[in-house]
mmCIF file of C-alpha atoms in Angstrom:
data_model
loop_
_atom_site.group_PDB
_atom_site.id
_atom_site.type_symbol
_atom_site.label_atom_id
_atom_site.label_comp_id
_atom_site.label_asym_id
_atom_site.label_seq_id
_atom_site.Cartn_x
_atom_site.Cartn_y
_atom_site.Cartn_z
ATOM 1 C CA UNK H 21 1.187 15.091 30.197
ATOM 2 C CA UNK H 22 4.043 13.996 32.442
ATOM 3 C CA UNK H 23 4.453 11.131 34.862
ATOM 4 C CA UNK H 24 2.752 11.335 38.265
ATOM 5 C CA UNK H 25 5.902 10.024 39.945
ATOM 6 C CA UNK H 26 7.918 12.873 41.554
ATOM 7 C CA UNK H 27 11.405 11.760 40.417
ATOM 8 C CA UNK H 28 10.534 11.376 36.723
ATOM 9 C CA UNK H 29 9.736 14.108 34.277
ATOM 10 C CA UNK H 30 9.615 12.088 31.067
ATOM 11 C CA UNK H 31 6.341 12.203 29.131
ATOM 12 C CA UNK H 32 4.073 9.175 29.293
ATOM 13 C CA UNK H 33 2.914 8.038 25.875
ATOM 14 C CA UNK H 34 -0.854 8.106 25.572
ATOM 15 C CA UNK H 35 -3.092 7.157 22.690
ATOM 16 C CA UNK H 36 -6.540 8.200 21.568
ATOM 17 C CA UNK H 37 -8.507 5.095 20.692
ATOM 18 C CA UNK H 38 -11.448 5.599 18.361
ATOM 19 C CA UNK H 39 -14.156 2.971 18.610
ATOM 20 C CA UNK H 40 -16.811 3.032 15.912
ATOM 21 C CA UNK H 41 -20.141 1.415 16.676
ATOM 22 C CA UNK H 42 -22.182 1.106 13.477
ATOM 23 C CA UNK H 43 -25.244 -0.255 15.273
ATOM 24 C CA UNK H 44 -25.860 3.014 17.135
ATOM 25 C CA UNK H 45 -27.557 5.497 14.765
ATOM 26 C CA UNK H 46 -26.389 9.071 14.544
ATOM 27 C CA UNK H 47 -28.073 11.890 12.654
ATOM 28 C CA UNK H 48 -24.876 13.287 11.132
ATOM 29 C CA UNK H 49 -23.286 10.346 9.325
ATOM 30 C CA UNK H 50 -24.962 7.129 10.479
ATOM 31 C CA UNK H 51 -22.255 6.176 12.971
ATOM 32 C CA UNK H 52 -21.718 7.208 16.550
ATOM 33 C CA UNK H 53 -18.032 7.599 17.375
ATOM 34 C CA UNK H 54 -16.996 6.976 20.947
ATOM 35 C CA UNK H 55 -13.617 8.450 21.907
ATOM 36 C CA UNK H 56 -11.560 7.128 24.793
ATOM 37 C CA UNK H 57 -8.293 8.554 26.116
ATOM 38 C CA UNK H 58 -5.956 5.737 27.159
ATOM 39 C CA UNK H 59 -2.815 6.136 29.306
ATOM 40 C CA UNK H 60 -0.082 3.802 28.143
ATOM 41 C CA UNK H 61 1.011 2.455 31.539
ATOM 42 C CA UNK H 62 -2.429 2.015 33.110
ATOM 43 C CA UNK H 63 -3.692 -0.560 30.630
ATOM 44 C CA UNK H 64 -2.728 -4.237 30.581
ATOM 45 C CA UNK H 65 0.337 -5.543 28.763
ATOM 46 C CA UNK H 66 -1.708 -7.299 26.052
ATOM 47 C CA UNK H 67 -3.694 -4.146 25.332
ATOM 48 C CA UNK H 68 -0.412 -2.212 25.187
ATOM 49 C CA UNK H 69 0.979 -4.661 22.637
ATOM 50 C CA UNK H 70 -2.160 -4.315 20.537
ATOM 51 C CA UNK H 71 -1.778 -0.539 20.527
ATOM 52 C CA UNK H 72 1.918 -0.486 19.683
ATOM 53 C CA UNK H 73 2.593 -3.519 17.503
ATOM 54 C CA UNK H 74 0.456 -2.560 14.510
ATOM 55 C CA UNK H 75 2.202 -1.611 11.288
ATOM 56 C CA UNK H 76 2.204 2.133 10.730
ATOM 57 C CA UNK H 77 1.679 2.676 7.008
ATOM 58 C CA UNK H 78 0.947 6.372 7.338
ATOM 59 C CA UNK H 79 1.565 9.007 9.990
ATOM 60 C CA UNK H 80 -1.232 9.183 12.529
ATOM 61 C CA UNK H 81 -1.041 12.982 12.318
ATOM 62 C CA UNK H 82 -1.977 12.869 8.651
ATOM 63 C CA UNK H 83 -4.806 10.407 9.136
ATOM 64 C CA UNK H 84 -6.007 7.847 6.600
ATOM 65 C CA UNK H 85 -5.878 8.621 2.883
ATOM 66 C CA UNK H 86 -9.378 8.750 1.478
ATOM 67 C CA UNK H 87 -9.675 10.065 -2.060
ATOM 68 C CA UNK H 88 -11.813 13.237 -2.038
ATOM 69 C CA UNK H 89 -13.390 12.252 -5.367
ATOM 70 C CA UNK H 90 -14.674 9.021 -3.802
ATOM 71 C CA UNK H 91 -16.105 10.913 -0.829
ATOM 72 C CA UNK H 92 -17.759 13.378 -3.207
ATOM 73 C CA UNK H 93 -19.459 10.486 -5.014
ATOM 74 C CA UNK H 94 -20.755 9.165 -1.673
ATOM 75 C CA UNK H 95 -22.283 12.449 -0.481
ATOM 76 C CA UNK H 96 -26.032 12.244 0.056
ATOM 77 C CA UNK H 97 -26.365 8.726 -1.353
ATOM 78 C CA UNK H 98 -28.084 5.756 0.218
ATOM 79 C CA UNK H 99 -26.092 2.482 0.033
ATOM 80 C CA UNK H 100 -29.197 0.552 -1.024
ATOM 81 C CA UNK H 101 -29.964 2.731 -4.045
ATOM 82 C CA UNK H 102 -26.499 4.024 -5.008
ATOM 83 C CA UNK H 103 -25.548 1.179 -7.324
ATOM 84 C CA UNK H 104 -21.912 0.620 -8.290
ATOM 85 C CA UNK H 105 -19.583 3.580 -7.723
ATOM 86 C CA UNK H 106 -16.704 3.371 -10.210
ATOM 87 C CA UNK H 107 -13.260 4.424 -9.042
ATOM 88 C CA UNK H 108 -9.689 4.204 -10.242
ATOM 89 C CA UNK H 109 -8.312 5.055 -6.803
ATOM 90 C CA UNK H 110 -6.941 1.722 -5.578
ATOM 91 C CA UNK H 111 -4.872 3.433 -2.845
ATOM 92 C CA UNK H 112 -7.947 4.918 -1.153
ATOM 93 C CA UNK H 113 -8.470 3.578 2.371
ATOM 94 C CA UNK H 114 -11.915 2.306 3.276
ATOM 95 C CA UNK H 115 -13.585 4.650 5.757
ATOM 96 C CA UNK H 116 -16.553 3.742 7.997
ATOM 97 C CA UNK H 117 -18.775 5.961 5.822
ATOM 98 C CA UNK H 118 -18.219 3.547 2.904
ATOM 99 C CA UNK H 119 -19.732 0.495 4.627
ATOM 100 C CA UNK H 120 -22.661 -0.872 2.645
ATOM 101 C CA UNK H 121 -21.681 0.686 -0.692
ATOM 102 C CA UNK H 122 -20.552 -1.262 -3.755
ATOM 103 C CA UNK H 123 -17.478 0.073 -5.534
ATOM 104 C CA UNK H 124 -16.228 -0.770 -9.002
ATOM 105 C CA UNK H 125 -12.468 -0.823 -8.405
ATOM 106 C CA UNK H 126 -10.316 -0.715 -11.535
ATOM 107 C CA UNK H 127 -7.814 -3.562 -11.823
ATOM 108 C CA UNK H 128 -6.035 -2.335 -14.949
ATOM 109 C CA UNK H 129 -8.463 -3.866 -17.419
ATOM 110 C CA UNK H 130 -11.982 -3.504 -16.046
ATOM 111 C CA UNK H 131 -13.861 -2.629 -12.858
ATOM 112 C CA UNK H 132 -14.259 -5.368 -10.237
ATOM 113 C CA UNK H 133 -17.298 -4.990 -7.963
ATOM 114 C CA UNK H 134 -16.372 -4.787 -4.260
ATOM 115 C CA UNK H 135 -19.109 -4.724 -1.602
ATOM 116 C CA UNK H 136 -17.699 -2.991 1.498
ATOM 117 C CA UNK H 137 -18.344 -4.592 4.902
ATOM 118 C CA UNK H 138 -17.302 -3.574 8.422
ATOM 119 C CA UNK H 139 -14.289 -5.901 8.375
ATOM 120 C CA UNK H 140 -12.784 -4.028 5.422
ATOM 121 C CA UNK H 141 -12.508 -0.661 7.215
ATOM 122 C CA UNK H 142 -8.874 0.494 7.255
ATOM 123 C CA UNK H 143 -7.854 -1.613 4.260
ATOM 124 C CA UNK H 144 -7.298 -0.214 0.777
ATOM 125 C CA UNK H 145 -9.753 -0.645 -2.086
ATOM 126 C CA UNK H 146 -7.052 -2.170 -4.295
ATOM 127 C CA UNK H 147 -6.604 -5.107 -1.917
ATOM 128 C CA UNK H 148 -9.979 -6.492 -3.006
ATOM 129 C CA UNK H 149 -9.517 -6.034 -6.757
ATOM 130 C CA UNK H 150 -6.723 -8.335 -7.900
ATOM 131 C CA UNK H 151 -4.623 -7.247 -10.871
ATOM 132 C CA UNK H 152 -3.287 -10.674 -11.812
ATOM 133 C CA UNK H 153 -5.419 -13.572 -12.984
ATOM 134 C CA UNK H 154 -4.659 -17.015 -11.578
ATOM 135 C CA UNK H 155 -5.053 -19.654 -14.276
ATOM 136 C CA UNK H 156 -4.231 -22.965 -12.599
ATOM 137 C CA UNK H 157 -1.434 -25.201 -11.453
ATOM 138 C CA UNK H 158 -0.496 -27.904 -13.909
ATOM 139 C CA UNK H 159 0.120 -31.584 -13.342
ATOM 140 C CA UNK H 160 -1.423 -34.970 -13.993
ATOM 141 C CA UNK H 161 -3.857 -34.794 -11.060
ATOM 142 C CA UNK H 162 -5.279 -31.504 -12.299
ATOM 143 C CA UNK H 163 -5.739 -32.899 -15.811
ATOM 144 C CA UNK H 164 -7.535 -35.969 -14.426
ATOM 145 C CA UNK H 165 -9.878 -33.791 -12.366
ATOM 146 C CA UNK H 166 -10.674 -31.613 -15.372
ATOM 147 C CA UNK H 167 -11.278 -34.708 -17.528
ATOM 148 C CA UNK H 168 -13.773 -36.127 -14.982
ATOM 149 C CA UNK H 169 -15.542 -32.786 -14.719
ATOM 150 C CA UNK H 170 -15.847 -32.583 -18.521
ATOM 151 C CA UNK H 171 -17.255 -36.120 -18.683
ATOM 152 C CA UNK H 172 -19.909 -35.364 -16.055
ATOM 153 C CA UNK H 173 -20.937 -32.203 -17.930
ATOM 154 C CA UNK H 174 -21.253 -34.157 -21.189
ATOM 155 C CA UNK H 175 -23.281 -36.887 -19.462
ATOM 156 C CA UNK H 176 -25.620 -34.296 -17.917
ATOM 157 C CA UNK H 177 -26.104 -32.586 -21.299
ATOM 158 C CA UNK H 178 -26.910 -35.923 -22.974
ATOM 159 C CA UNK H 179 -29.429 -36.751 -20.230
ATOM 160 C CA UNK H 180 -31.209 -33.411 -20.707
ATOM 161 C CA UNK H 181 -31.209 -33.846 -24.491
ATOM 162 C CA UNK H 182 -32.614 -37.377 -24.172
ATOM 163 C CA UNK H 183 -35.371 -36.180 -21.828
ATOM 164 C CA UNK H 184 -36.445 -33.421 -24.234
ATOM 165 C CA UNK H 185 -36.518 -35.845 -27.207
ATOM 166 C CA UNK H 186 -38.601 -38.351 -25.215
ATOM 167 C CA UNK H 187 -41.253 -35.689 -24.528
ATOM 168 C CA UNK H 188 -41.659 -34.953 -28.258
#
């Protein structure tokens, strides 16, 4: 498509915007996809910035990377009865078909359960299964807080023990 102005022949960038609406049921895959064709110069400046300023992690021609083994495990399953679907593919992008499923994403040691919601679409599975374990920051304040917490636990245990002995 070229510009409508007579003195210019440069192509106008245009984008296909895919809007997924999960609340509208569809027989094929549960989601109705609405497709809009947007001309770059006819939309507002803020909408233009939203279209252009995102970080391209993969070519739009290639599309998102979704592991075929994960899609094969999803075929014909209901999210309510599927249970945890184990996967080692941390680089797999979350597709709209995965919403509602629970995945066991491997973090290097064991599988961390990740329940997929609509907000997670487009992110990678590995982002929600951390590989490093945070222990704690040190310092005197932290030690004091832990000491108080330990004392309250001991006091609660003694109170329960005293109540059970009083009943006997």
